XYZ file of C-alpha atoms in Angstrom:
781
model
C 22.433 23.687 65.752
C 18.793 24.668 66.413
C 17.162 24.106 63.045
C 13.813 25.360 64.290
C 15.178 28.785 65.119
C 17.419 28.890 62.072
C 14.691 28.007 59.582
C 12.811 30.789 57.837
C 9.691 29.546 56.058
C 7.849 31.488 53.396
C 4.622 29.456 53.433
C 5.110 27.899 50.042
C 3.197 24.815 51.169
C 0.142 24.155 49.062
C -1.770 21.434 47.278
C 0.618 18.982 45.563
C 3.006 21.679 44.397
C 6.721 20.920 44.609
C 8.854 23.529 46.307
C 12.469 24.567 46.820
C 14.847 24.788 49.774
C 17.788 27.128 49.628
C 20.751 25.896 51.694
C 23.851 28.042 52.197
C 26.999 26.337 53.458
C 29.331 29.082 54.708
C 32.622 27.789 56.172
C 33.478 30.831 58.263
C 29.856 31.897 58.917
C 30.740 35.437 57.881
C 28.090 36.183 55.273
C 25.023 36.783 57.447
C 24.233 40.132 55.822
C 24.428 38.568 52.370
C 22.225 35.702 53.553
C 19.563 38.216 54.564
C 19.837 39.831 51.125
C 19.175 36.456 49.475
C 16.179 35.835 51.732
C 14.597 39.128 50.734
C 15.338 38.656 47.025
C 14.220 35.021 46.732
C 11.457 34.825 49.336
C 8.827 34.858 46.612
C 10.090 31.630 44.989
C 11.836 29.683 47.778
C 9.979 27.641 50.394
C 12.593 27.866 53.137
C 16.123 29.014 53.805
C 18.793 27.285 55.897
C 22.366 28.338 56.686
C 25.119 26.024 57.994
C 28.764 26.440 58.927
C 29.865 22.774 58.792
C 29.717 20.291 55.907
C 28.449 17.483 58.148
C 25.465 19.448 59.468
C 24.628 20.721 56.008
C 24.492 17.351 54.286
C 22.783 15.680 57.253
C 19.998 18.209 56.800
C 19.814 17.687 53.033
C 19.673 13.892 53.431
C 16.473 14.220 55.493
C 14.641 16.065 52.704
C 12.201 13.897 50.776
C 13.352 13.077 47.256
C 11.069 14.044 44.322
C 8.855 16.282 46.471
C 11.378 18.916 47.545
C 14.387 20.353 45.710
C 17.538 21.857 47.159
C 19.514 24.741 45.722
C 22.915 24.820 47.436
C 25.166 27.869 47.734
C 28.702 27.247 48.974
C 31.259 29.815 50.093
C 34.541 28.535 51.498
C 37.804 26.770 50.796
C 36.625 23.174 50.310
C 35.122 23.467 46.841
C 36.603 20.184 45.598
C 35.055 18.289 48.514
C 31.654 19.815 47.795
C 31.854 19.058 44.079
C 32.740 15.446 44.817
C 29.654 14.763 46.963
C 26.752 16.741 45.467
C 25.983 14.009 42.908
C 25.326 11.596 45.775
C 22.325 13.668 46.876
C 19.338 13.442 44.512
C 17.649 16.184 46.534
C 20.137 18.735 45.173
C 18.951 20.382 41.972
C 21.865 22.769 41.491
C 24.861 24.191 43.351
C 26.379 27.684 43.162
C 29.931 28.381 44.294
C 30.420 31.919 45.595
C 34.104 32.855 45.418
C 36.518 35.623 44.510
C 38.607 33.753 41.932
C 36.193 32.205 39.478
C 38.843 30.512 37.297
C 40.336 28.159 39.899
C 37.957 25.248 39.487
C 36.928 25.118 35.841
C 38.474 21.655 35.476
C 35.771 20.259 37.777
C 32.790 21.174 35.586
C 32.530 17.768 33.871
C 32.758 15.947 37.225
C 29.533 17.477 38.459
C 27.052 19.062 36.047
C 25.024 20.096 39.096
C 27.678 22.658 40.059
C 27.801 26.296 38.900
C 30.958 27.818 40.346
C 31.948 30.940 38.450
C 30.061 33.595 40.442
C 31.484 36.351 42.570
C 28.298 38.289 43.320
C 24.906 37.354 44.754
C 22.921 39.319 42.171
C 23.965 36.926 39.387
C 23.264 33.901 41.564
C 19.797 35.129 42.544
C 18.914 35.842 38.923
C 19.983 32.340 37.865
C 18.119 30.727 40.754
C 14.890 32.464 39.721
C 15.401 31.277 36.141
C 16.152 27.719 37.331
C 12.956 27.574 39.370
C 10.845 29.027 36.563
C 12.178 26.470 34.076
C 11.731 23.686 36.616
C 8.041 24.417 37.060
C 7.450 24.666 33.329
C 9.305 21.409 32.653
C 7.645 19.662 35.583
C 4.217 20.524 34.234
C 4.969 19.189 30.763
C 6.483 15.965 32.092
C 3.332 15.358 34.026
C 1.310 15.452 30.854
C 3.645 13.043 29.134
C 2.913 10.488 31.852
C -0.832 11.082 32.048
C -1.673 8.634 29.266
C -2.034 5.822 31.812
C -5.114 7.427 33.261
C -8.072 6.858 30.952
C -11.756 7.483 31.236
C -13.265 4.021 31.447
C -16.795 5.279 30.902
C -15.754 6.909 27.636
C -15.740 4.499 24.726
C -12.942 6.444 23.057
C -10.603 5.798 25.982
C -9.451 9.433 26.038
C -6.901 10.651 28.547
C -8.643 12.079 31.593
C -6.436 15.196 31.577
C -7.371 15.846 27.921
C -11.080 15.559 28.715
C -10.751 17.622 31.852
C -8.989 20.621 30.333
C -11.117 20.432 27.196
C -14.296 20.988 29.179
C -12.606 23.602 31.378
C -11.602 25.551 28.298
C -15.169 25.435 26.995
C -16.399 26.681 30.371
C -14.064 29.660 30.451
C -14.844 30.588 26.840
C -18.608 30.190 27.256
C -20.301 33.601 26.707
C -22.484 32.923 29.760
C -19.515 32.264 32.023
C -19.045 35.018 34.583
C -15.828 34.777 36.614
C -16.504 35.914 40.172
C -13.732 34.603 42.385
C -11.287 37.524 42.434
C -11.875 38.284 46.120
C -11.647 34.585 47.039
C -8.383 34.416 45.096
C -6.879 37.307 47.074
C -8.083 35.918 50.414
C -6.794 32.414 49.644
C -3.261 33.472 48.730
C -3.167 35.973 51.574
C -3.701 33.098 54.001
C -1.178 30.892 52.209
C 1.549 33.514 52.523
C 0.483 35.048 55.839
C 4.061 34.917 57.209
C 5.727 36.237 54.069
C 5.762 40.031 53.973
C 7.299 40.117 50.488
C 4.549 37.966 49.007
C 1.791 39.755 50.934
C 3.001 43.005 49.397
C 2.891 41.421 45.930
C -0.620 40.080 46.560
C -1.790 43.523 47.661
C -0.109 44.994 44.577
C -1.959 42.430 42.439
C -5.245 43.326 44.133
C -4.821 47.050 43.483
C -3.263 46.999 39.993
C -4.571 43.874 38.232
C -6.164 44.644 34.863
C -7.420 42.384 32.066
C -5.068 44.067 29.573
C -2.025 43.290 31.709
C -2.551 39.594 32.494
C 0.520 38.252 30.670
C 2.810 40.496 32.703
C 1.347 39.096 35.917
C 1.604 35.543 34.574
C 5.307 35.916 33.763
C 6.211 37.593 37.053
C 8.237 35.375 39.394
C 6.108 34.173 42.252
C 2.856 32.359 42.808
C 0.798 32.816 39.626
C 2.224 30.707 36.777
C 3.597 27.782 38.784
C 0.459 27.396 40.897
C -1.900 27.831 37.957
C -0.213 25.219 35.777
C 0.134 22.835 38.712
C -3.576 23.239 39.495
C -4.428 22.353 35.894
C -2.082 19.364 36.015
C -3.458 17.941 39.266
C -7.107 18.801 38.490
C -7.241 20.799 41.728
C -10.751 22.224 41.497
C -10.362 24.351 44.646
C -7.596 26.299 42.933
C -9.091 26.154 39.435
C -12.281 27.842 40.645
C -10.286 30.600 42.340
C -8.207 31.078 39.170
C -11.290 31.248 36.905
C -11.063 34.991 36.199
C -7.323 34.797 35.525
C -7.578 31.822 33.144
C -10.266 33.551 31.092
C -8.419 36.874 31.032
C -5.098 35.253 30.122
C -6.652 33.318 27.242
C -8.387 36.438 25.951
C -5.198 38.506 25.992
C -3.309 35.739 24.169
C -6.147 35.500 21.625
C -6.173 39.288 21.170
C -2.407 39.403 20.603
C -2.665 36.444 18.225
C -5.132 38.365 16.056
C -2.987 41.525 16.121
C 0.243 39.697 15.270
C -0.887 37.026 12.813
C -4.289 38.121 11.558
C -2.963 40.414 8.835
C -1.893 37.635 6.462
C 1.795 38.613 6.540
C 2.860 35.453 8.354
C 2.627 32.001 6.849
C 4.527 29.503 8.992
C 7.445 29.383 11.413
C 8.910 27.188 14.160
C 9.013 27.550 17.927
C 10.942 25.344 20.349
C 10.652 23.880 23.800
C 13.351 21.832 25.512
C 13.003 19.513 28.472
C 14.587 16.458 30.052
C 12.264 13.439 30.231
C 12.697 10.306 32.370
C 13.331 7.319 30.130
C 10.034 5.565 30.873
C 8.045 8.655 29.855
C 10.163 9.165 26.777
C 9.273 5.604 25.722
C 5.587 6.465 26.083
C 6.135 9.574 23.999
C 7.627 7.459 21.193
C 4.437 5.392 21.106
C 2.374 8.496 20.325
C 4.048 9.106 16.951
C 1.356 10.023 14.434
C -1.165 10.626 17.217
C -2.437 13.631 19.123
C -0.560 15.064 22.085
C -2.148 17.615 24.406
C -0.342 20.136 26.597
C -3.040 21.097 29.029
C -1.301 24.012 30.712
C -0.369 27.390 29.261
C 2.635 26.311 27.201
C 5.744 28.484 27.009
C 8.015 28.138 23.951
C 10.867 30.098 22.383
C 11.752 31.378 18.928
C 15.401 30.756 19.844
C 16.312 27.105 19.207
C 19.655 27.388 20.999
C 18.004 28.776 24.122
C 15.466 25.941 24.142
C 18.198 23.359 23.551
C 19.905 24.391 26.786
C 16.971 22.962 28.740
C 17.048 19.667 26.830
C 20.492 18.608 28.044
C 20.447 15.656 30.492
C 22.307 16.235 33.744
C 24.484 13.103 33.463
C 25.651 10.998 30.562
C 24.780 7.787 32.411
C 21.388 8.944 33.721
C 18.018 7.424 32.874
C 16.972 10.675 31.246
C 16.565 11.739 27.644
C 16.682 15.254 26.289
C 13.705 16.296 24.176
C 13.562 19.315 21.900
C 10.031 19.964 20.667
C 10.092 21.640 17.249
C 6.611 23.022 16.746
C 5.512 24.166 13.305
C 2.925 26.940 13.361
C 0.872 27.683 10.252
C -0.634 31.165 10.524
C -2.853 30.699 7.465
C -5.212 28.311 9.273
C -7.275 28.668 12.446
C -5.736 26.999 15.485
C -5.549 27.419 19.226
C -4.339 30.906 20.186
C -0.629 31.672 20.630
C 1.258 34.951 20.721
C 4.688 36.525 21.001
C 4.693 38.101 24.458
C 8.050 39.880 24.658
C 6.474 43.350 24.796
C 3.832 42.371 27.361
C 5.950 40.034 29.492
C 7.602 40.862 32.792
C 10.766 39.288 31.310
C 11.803 41.493 28.395
C 14.912 39.668 27.163
C 13.248 36.425 25.999
C 11.697 35.646 22.604
C 8.804 33.754 24.138
C 5.710 32.434 22.362
C 2.926 31.585 24.829
C 0.121 29.158 23.939
C -3.292 29.215 25.544
C -4.317 26.212 27.642
C -5.230 22.908 25.993
C -3.124 23.218 22.857
C -3.333 19.981 20.888
C -0.532 18.869 18.559
C 0.044 15.967 16.234
C 3.393 14.244 16.729
C 4.832 13.874 13.230
C 8.233 12.253 13.827
C 11.068 11.774 16.307
C 14.753 11.698 15.452
C 17.925 11.537 17.550
C 20.228 14.492 17.059
C 23.669 13.588 15.708
C 25.225 17.053 15.983
C 25.855 16.866 19.745
C 27.160 14.260 22.157
C 24.237 14.330 24.583
C 21.235 12.020 24.208
C 18.789 14.548 22.751
C 15.889 13.882 20.393
C 14.086 16.246 18.066
C 10.321 15.802 18.311
C 8.415 17.429 15.453
C 4.904 18.641 16.272
C 2.298 20.528 14.298
C -0.485 22.482 15.953
C -3.846 20.942 15.081
C -6.413 22.959 13.191
C -9.974 23.690 14.255
C -11.097 21.333 11.475
C -9.053 18.301 12.577
C -11.570 15.439 12.291
C -10.085 13.287 15.057
C -9.887 16.214 17.468
C -13.430 17.348 16.654
C -14.735 13.817 17.183
C -13.082 13.705 20.612
C -14.393 17.149 21.551
C -17.948 16.299 20.492
C -17.767 13.077 22.483
C -16.810 15.122 25.544
C -19.703 17.550 24.991
C -22.156 14.662 24.826
C -20.898 13.468 28.211
C -21.049 16.901 29.850
C -24.672 17.789 30.596
C -26.000 20.756 32.531
C -27.622 24.173 32.208
C -24.502 26.115 33.183
C -20.805 25.678 32.351
C -19.906 24.625 35.898
C -22.788 22.134 36.022
C -21.448 20.548 32.848
C -18.002 20.340 34.424
C -19.411 18.747 37.572
C -21.427 16.214 35.592
C -18.351 15.293 33.578
C -16.230 14.872 36.713
C -18.788 12.347 37.989
C -18.685 10.435 34.702
C -14.892 10.452 34.836
C -15.030 8.973 38.355
C -13.367 12.049 39.853
C -15.641 12.565 42.878
C -13.339 14.942 44.769
C -13.268 17.406 41.858
C -17.016 17.037 41.303
C -17.706 17.644 45.000
C -15.814 20.945 44.970
C -17.832 22.128 41.961
C -21.269 21.206 43.307
C -20.575 22.531 46.806
C -19.488 25.801 45.230
C -22.676 25.866 43.125
C -24.797 25.072 46.185
C -23.181 27.838 48.238
C -23.907 30.385 45.516
C -27.612 29.820 44.845
C -30.826 30.526 46.744
C -33.151 28.958 44.176
C -34.866 25.928 45.668
C -34.914 24.010 42.401
C -31.182 24.427 41.911
C -30.472 23.566 45.535
C -32.254 20.230 45.202
C -30.398 19.511 41.963
C -27.006 20.164 43.538
C -27.873 18.252 46.732
C -28.894 15.307 44.584
C -25.604 15.402 42.673
C -23.684 15.555 45.950
C -25.545 12.398 46.933
C -24.386 10.753 43.710
C -20.819 11.862 44.469
C -20.879 10.462 48.016
C -22.163 7.169 46.601
C -19.265 7.166 44.152
C -16.872 7.773 47.053
C -18.422 4.858 48.931
C -19.797 7.022 51.768
C -23.375 5.740 51.700
C -24.399 7.427 54.969
C -23.553 10.902 53.673
C -25.179 10.087 50.343
C -28.374 9.129 52.168
C -28.318 12.428 54.087
C -28.123 14.412 50.846
C -30.958 12.439 49.235
C -33.216 12.718 52.292
C -32.587 16.484 52.406
C -33.652 16.630 48.751
C -36.782 14.663 49.528
C -37.683 17.011 52.386
C -37.395 20.019 50.082
C -39.481 18.323 47.384
C -42.198 17.508 49.907
C -42.288 21.133 51.063
C -43.223 22.188 47.525
C -46.748 20.843 47.810
C -49.929 21.301 45.812
C -50.911 24.401 47.803
C -47.949 26.243 46.278
C -49.149 25.326 42.798
C -52.714 26.408 43.615
C -51.559 29.718 45.113
C -49.412 30.400 42.057
C -52.329 29.670 39.745
C -54.717 31.936 41.704
C -52.200 34.758 41.829
C -51.506 34.426 38.108
C -55.232 34.497 37.268
C -55.620 37.702 39.284
C -52.792 39.272 37.330
C -54.562 38.496 34.066
C -57.635 40.469 35.218
C -56.654 44.057 34.485
C -59.715 45.336 36.404
C -58.748 43.568 39.635
C -57.557 45.580 42.624
C -54.409 43.441 42.737
C -53.513 44.392 39.178
C -54.174 48.116 39.714
C -52.243 48.225 42.983
C -49.160 46.347 41.745
C -49.103 47.090 37.999
C -45.483 48.257 38.048
C -44.354 44.903 39.463
C -46.260 42.750 36.968
C -43.231 41.916 34.716
C -41.125 40.876 37.716
C -43.922 38.762 39.206
C -44.491 37.023 35.886
C -40.780 36.216 35.684
C -40.859 34.746 39.195
C -43.929 32.685 38.327
C -42.169 31.285 35.268
C -39.215 30.259 37.418
C -41.544 28.690 39.983
C -43.448 26.834 37.261
C -40.171 25.519 35.849
C -39.022 24.160 39.187
C -42.442 22.702 39.980
C -42.642 21.006 36.592
C -39.151 19.607 37.101
C -40.107 18.443 40.583
C -41.658 15.046 39.775
C -38.736 14.001 37.569
C -36.091 15.081 40.064
C -38.036 13.729 43.019
C -38.406 10.335 41.338
C -34.674 10.292 40.592
C -33.831 11.035 44.215
C -36.238 8.350 45.490
C -34.740 5.864 43.034
C -31.214 6.735 44.200
C -32.213 6.175 47.825
C -33.333 2.743 46.671
C -29.920 2.226 45.067
C -28.240 3.131 48.352
C -30.355 0.632 50.277
C -29.523 -1.976 47.644
C -25.796 -1.346 48.121
C -26.293 -1.630 51.886
C -27.949 -5.019 51.411
C -31.319 -3.700 52.682
C -33.246 -5.025 49.708
C -36.769 -4.772 51.171
C -36.267 -1.038 51.746
C -34.679 -0.744 48.296
C -37.767 -2.318 46.706
C -40.040 0.093 48.577
C -38.223 3.101 47.083
C -37.746 1.525 43.649
C -41.473 0.807 43.364
C -42.345 4.342 44.472
C -39.970 5.858 41.893
C -41.265 3.500 39.200
C -44.885 4.492 39.804
C -43.969 8.181 39.660
C -42.044 7.708 36.421
C -44.931 5.862 34.792
C -46.960 9.022 35.309
C -44.772 11.365 33.266
C -42.454 9.227 31.116
C -43.117 7.624 27.759
C -43.682 3.831 27.949
C -40.508 3.463 25.858
C -38.275 5.806 27.881
C -34.855 4.301 28.753
C -35.105 5.787 32.270
C -38.215 3.663 32.811
C -36.272 0.621 31.624
C -33.492 1.343 34.129
C -36.109 1.629 36.865
C -37.592 -1.771 35.978
C -34.124 -3.345 35.924
C -33.123 -1.983 39.358
C -36.382 -3.191 40.874
C -35.961 -6.623 39.299
C -32.437 -6.991 40.693
C -33.691 -6.163 44.199
C -36.524 -8.722 43.955
C -34.026 -11.379 42.872
C -31.839 -10.530 45.862
C -34.632 -11.443 48.320
C -35.426 -14.673 46.521
C -38.451 -13.467 44.547
C -36.930 -14.669 41.298
C -40.125 -14.709 39.230
C -40.703 -11.034 40.054
C -37.051 -10.307 39.289
C -37.200 -11.986 35.885
C -40.501 -10.261 35.057
C -39.168 -6.775 35.820
C -35.844 -7.268 34.027
C -37.631 -8.629 30.942
C -39.841 -5.504 30.935
C -36.650 -3.443 30.982
C -35.296 -5.382 27.999
C -38.551 -4.951 26.063
C -38.321 -1.180 26.479
C -34.615 -1.041 25.658
C -35.152 -2.923 22.391
C -37.669 -0.257 21.339
C -35.570 2.762 22.345
C -34.353 4.973 19.492
C -31.458 5.162 19.400
C -30.977 1.890 21.210
C -28.641 2.109 24.196
C -26.960 -1.211 23.558
C -24.755 -1.156 26.637
C -27.739 -0.594 28.942
C -29.429 -3.502 27.209
C -26.327 -5.635 27.786
C -26.433 -4.789 31.500
C -30.054 -5.945 31.650
C -29.117 -9.183 29.844
C -26.318 -9.725 32.341
C -28.633 -9.237 35.328
C -31.257 -11.511 33.783
C -28.543 -14.158 33.445
C -27.599 -13.754 37.120
C -31.212 -14.331 38.150
C -31.541 -17.451 35.978
C -28.254 -18.689 37.444
C -29.587 -18.333 40.997
C -32.559 -20.604 40.246
C -30.384 -23.202 38.519
C -31.466 -22.362 34.953
C -27.858 -22.494 33.791
C -28.513 -22.818 30.060
C -30.780 -19.731 30.084
C -28.231 -17.907 32.212
C -25.442 -18.846 29.794
C -27.496 -17.562 26.862
C -28.115 -14.207 28.591
C -24.459 -13.846 29.574
C -23.309 -14.554 26.006
C -25.757 -12.006 24.613
C -24.412 -9.402 27.044
C -20.815 -10.249 26.115
C -21.465 -9.865 22.376
C -22.876 -6.385 22.933
C -20.079 -5.317 25.278
C -17.372 -6.534 22.887
C -18.938 -4.527 20.090
C -19.617 -1.275 21.933
C -17.092 -1.156 24.774
C -13.340 -0.427 24.390
C -10.860 -3.266 24.692
C -10.280 -4.518 28.257
C -13.367 -2.720 29.606
C -14.501 -3.970 33.071
C -17.901 -5.023 31.696
C -16.207 -7.405 29.251
C -14.065 -8.911 32.012
C -17.122 -9.377 34.235
C -18.971 -11.076 31.370
C -16.131 -13.545 30.843
C -16.178 -14.284 34.571
C -19.909 -14.995 34.744
C -19.790 -17.116 31.589
C -16.927 -19.083 33.150
C -18.825 -19.698 36.403
C -21.869 -20.785 34.416
C -19.738 -23.074 32.217
C -18.282 -24.712 35.325
C -21.751 -25.402 36.688
C -22.619 -27.027 33.356
C -19.539 -29.298 33.622
C -17.435 -27.438 31.048
C -14.421 -26.725 33.253
C -11.982 -26.312 30.358
C -14.107 -23.509 28.892
C -14.496 -22.056 32.373
C -10.732 -21.935 32.908
C -10.186 -20.231 29.549
C -12.745 -17.505 30.306
C -11.515 -16.924 33.868
C -8.003 -16.443 32.477
C -9.325 -13.964 29.906
C -11.033 -12.005 32.686
C -7.836 -11.987 34.763
C -5.719 -10.772 31.843
C -8.137 -7.897 31.197
C -8.269 -6.889 34.850
C -4.499 -6.851 35.050
C -4.498 -4.517 32.033
C -6.917 -1.881 33.346
C -6.740 -2.197 37.144
C -3.979 -1.145 39.541
C -2.413 -3.933 41.570
C -4.199 -5.302 44.635
C -7.805 -4.737 43.536
C -10.636 -6.972 44.737
C -11.693 -7.848 41.171
C -8.235 -9.305 40.513
C -8.517 -11.337 43.713
C -11.867 -12.687 42.474
C -10.199 -13.849 39.256
C -7.420 -15.677 41.118
C -10.005 -17.269 43.400
C -12.142 -18.428 40.462
C -9.123 -19.963 38.721
C -8.188 -21.668 41.978
C -11.666 -23.200 42.232
C -11.389 -24.735 38.753
C -7.946 -26.160 39.574
C -9.349 -27.610 42.811
C -12.228 -29.258 40.954
C -9.687 -30.736 38.531
C -7.682 -32.058 41.534
C -4.751 -29.835 40.560
C -4.322 -28.790 44.176
C -0.885 -27.146 43.950
C -2.144 -24.710 41.287
C -5.285 -24.141 43.334
C -3.163 -23.232 46.359
C -1.000 -20.893 44.263
C -4.041 -18.956 43.023
C -5.741 -18.910 46.428
C -2.562 -17.443 47.922
C -2.538 -14.654 45.327
C -6.182 -13.892 46.083
C -5.535 -13.903 49.843
C -2.530 -11.592 49.486
C -4.722 -9.021 47.735
C -7.725 -9.383 50.048
C -5.578 -9.007 53.156
C -4.490 -5.567 51.931
C -8.084 -4.419 51.493
C -10.186 -3.222 54.403
C -13.663 -4.500 55.234
C -13.309 -7.916 53.574
C -13.607 -10.241 56.603
C -16.277 -12.471 55.079
C -14.414 -12.889 51.775
C -11.180 -13.608 53.611
C -12.838 -16.229 55.795
C -14.105 -18.053 52.688
C -10.646 -17.916 51.085
C -9.027 -19.261 54.257
C -11.462 -22.210 54.332
C -10.803 -22.961 50.658
C -7.013 -22.902 50.909
C -7.216 -24.922 54.130
C -9.125 -27.625 52.271
C -6.585 -27.580 49.418
C -3.657 -27.979 51.825
C -5.509 -30.849 53.476
C -5.834 -32.562 50.087
C -2.057 -32.481 49.529
C -1.310 -33.687 53.054
C 0.126 -30.418 54.393
C -1.920 -30.646 57.577
C -0.050 -27.965 59.540
C -0.865 -25.382 56.840
C -4.419 -26.682 56.649
C -4.766 -26.199 60.414
C -3.154 -22.751 60.232
C -5.689 -21.472 57.675
C -8.566 -23.270 59.392
C -7.792 -21.353 62.576
C -7.511 -18.089 60.623
C -10.878 -18.758 58.985
C -12.515 -19.434 62.356
C -11.029 -16.262 63.830
C -12.162 -14.242 60.816
C -15.722 -15.579 61.078
C -15.789 -14.564 64.731
C -14.673 -11.109 63.644
C -17.531 -11.020 61.129
C -20.018 -11.888 63.892
C -18.652 -9.181 66.193
C -18.953 -6.640 63.361
C -22.640 -7.522 63.008
C -23.414 -7.056 66.726
């Protein structure tokens, strides 16, 4: 069978969004007209359609579909129903199966054998309706499950350790509700989806219909329509897909505002006090266990959350597919108190495209407190009731989190704040989309330099130092073009405007207000110039430092430092950071006295800052300790490292990387001072922390194993040394660009094998080390 010719795709491919296959197995191949009917009816929600006439071909095709990324809906029409029912459970790709037959009572006894099978349908209309409902529920459930598992992803730079998805949608919500926010991506939205569905005439018609008829008072109807809106929007929020989020900006704002408007109409009259809504889903066991650990804590659903007033209807979606599966049914029972101010929610039955559901829709980023969990004893299935209450606007814990986020999101516009926060959250891809979009939509020179600079920061975060340097040098070129002559010309022109008797004033009097406004803008950008220019120069120095070009780094650091001395207070923390960076670079080229002098100046300033930035001070202490260590002043180094550790332990969250690094440096220093037992203890602490916050196979973990191996080697415990070296090597070999580190590890393990008399292994690693060093030399040529 020619699958290529038989496959009809509807261009449902997009960014990280799961999609559905519809497969029809038709024994006698006699339902081609009906197959075409299904294609037309379901083309808006199905990725592709495939029709087979033999069981073998059908299930061979299904077996090639990737599990967890694609889902199969199977329709069967024929005489071998029992055979089909017996095998569908063996295919995890199959989400559900529909049996199309004339006598719907023949096979009822098989229902328990395969909960994936729906067999009592004699017409395609019923099947198509159920398929649409299945897909809609799947996307809603999929989105929620993703938020239940997102608690493993924390913001390391945030001392509260908040979930990144919570922070992300919190700032997005503030952006879309900001009075100054002006959505402007409607045309981009239409163009984008038109390209995505360029081969799907049904969807193109719907997109054109959306373009012509969309109105802010009808957003909920569009959201609840089957098709591309709700599933793609919620998936974009889940995956932090900024490309899609930006294109959805108008829709998100309009949808929230309609929900908020309905909320006021329905519950603002004081007639309602409290009631319950329900949401059912099936959670994998590991995510259910994480949910249990949140009892008494806050839980955020970051999408637009759909719930029902009908508990029985919600319970249907909380039933696990198999009694022996690793899944648990969850029924969220959400108590809503209409007498207090909360996030907006509304009954949408009258405004929805689906009129027969008692649906309550919540705006994005609804935050609940999980009160209790209890297993239901009224049914056989493994289903738990999870009681939630919607948090109030005065919830102290929530307000503290929100304020913490605001403090970390800086910028003059909502999107700038979002971009700045993405950088702090170490989400460079999302930040890049924001700043490139900002750059493409401004002609103001001052803003262009700001966005170019931030793109340089982002490229540095991504590790692409060459592109970062290009952005910074472009900034510098623009700054240099704004020279003193521009300032002089502005001043002369402004003075002429002040003279009402001048010819210039008389000739252009009607334009005076506009010219004054332009001069104010120019003055703002010129006054900001020195600060921004110094920051860019300093960041170029940071790039050179990361490249190991310390002499060039010092040149730029010194230039930035001199500029900053001209316009910053002597006690400004930015000046302290500048001194510290310069000191580190001097230490790197062996000018240790200069390094110590500069870092001590940084510490002097940091101790006088109000409020004191203790963590920045700890970083300076740490770097001072590293410099003392390099010149053999181990006791002074140890003292600086301990001071840094005390600060980090007080002001950083548990298992923060800075604490682990401090334990490591203290351990190395202790070893140099002959205190190997203390060194081993601190290296093990560092390793334990890194294993807690890092994914597997990270270079920092390899460093810990290597350090522990060194202590074992010094203690002549060679077998343990070899064991730790091997763990370090295993990690380093999976990382690219680590030839020098690998060569050192090979030499060390070779020496350890030699000590225990395993000379063949010693020779093996000796040869690998030699080969790796040759590779290092070739990389340098």
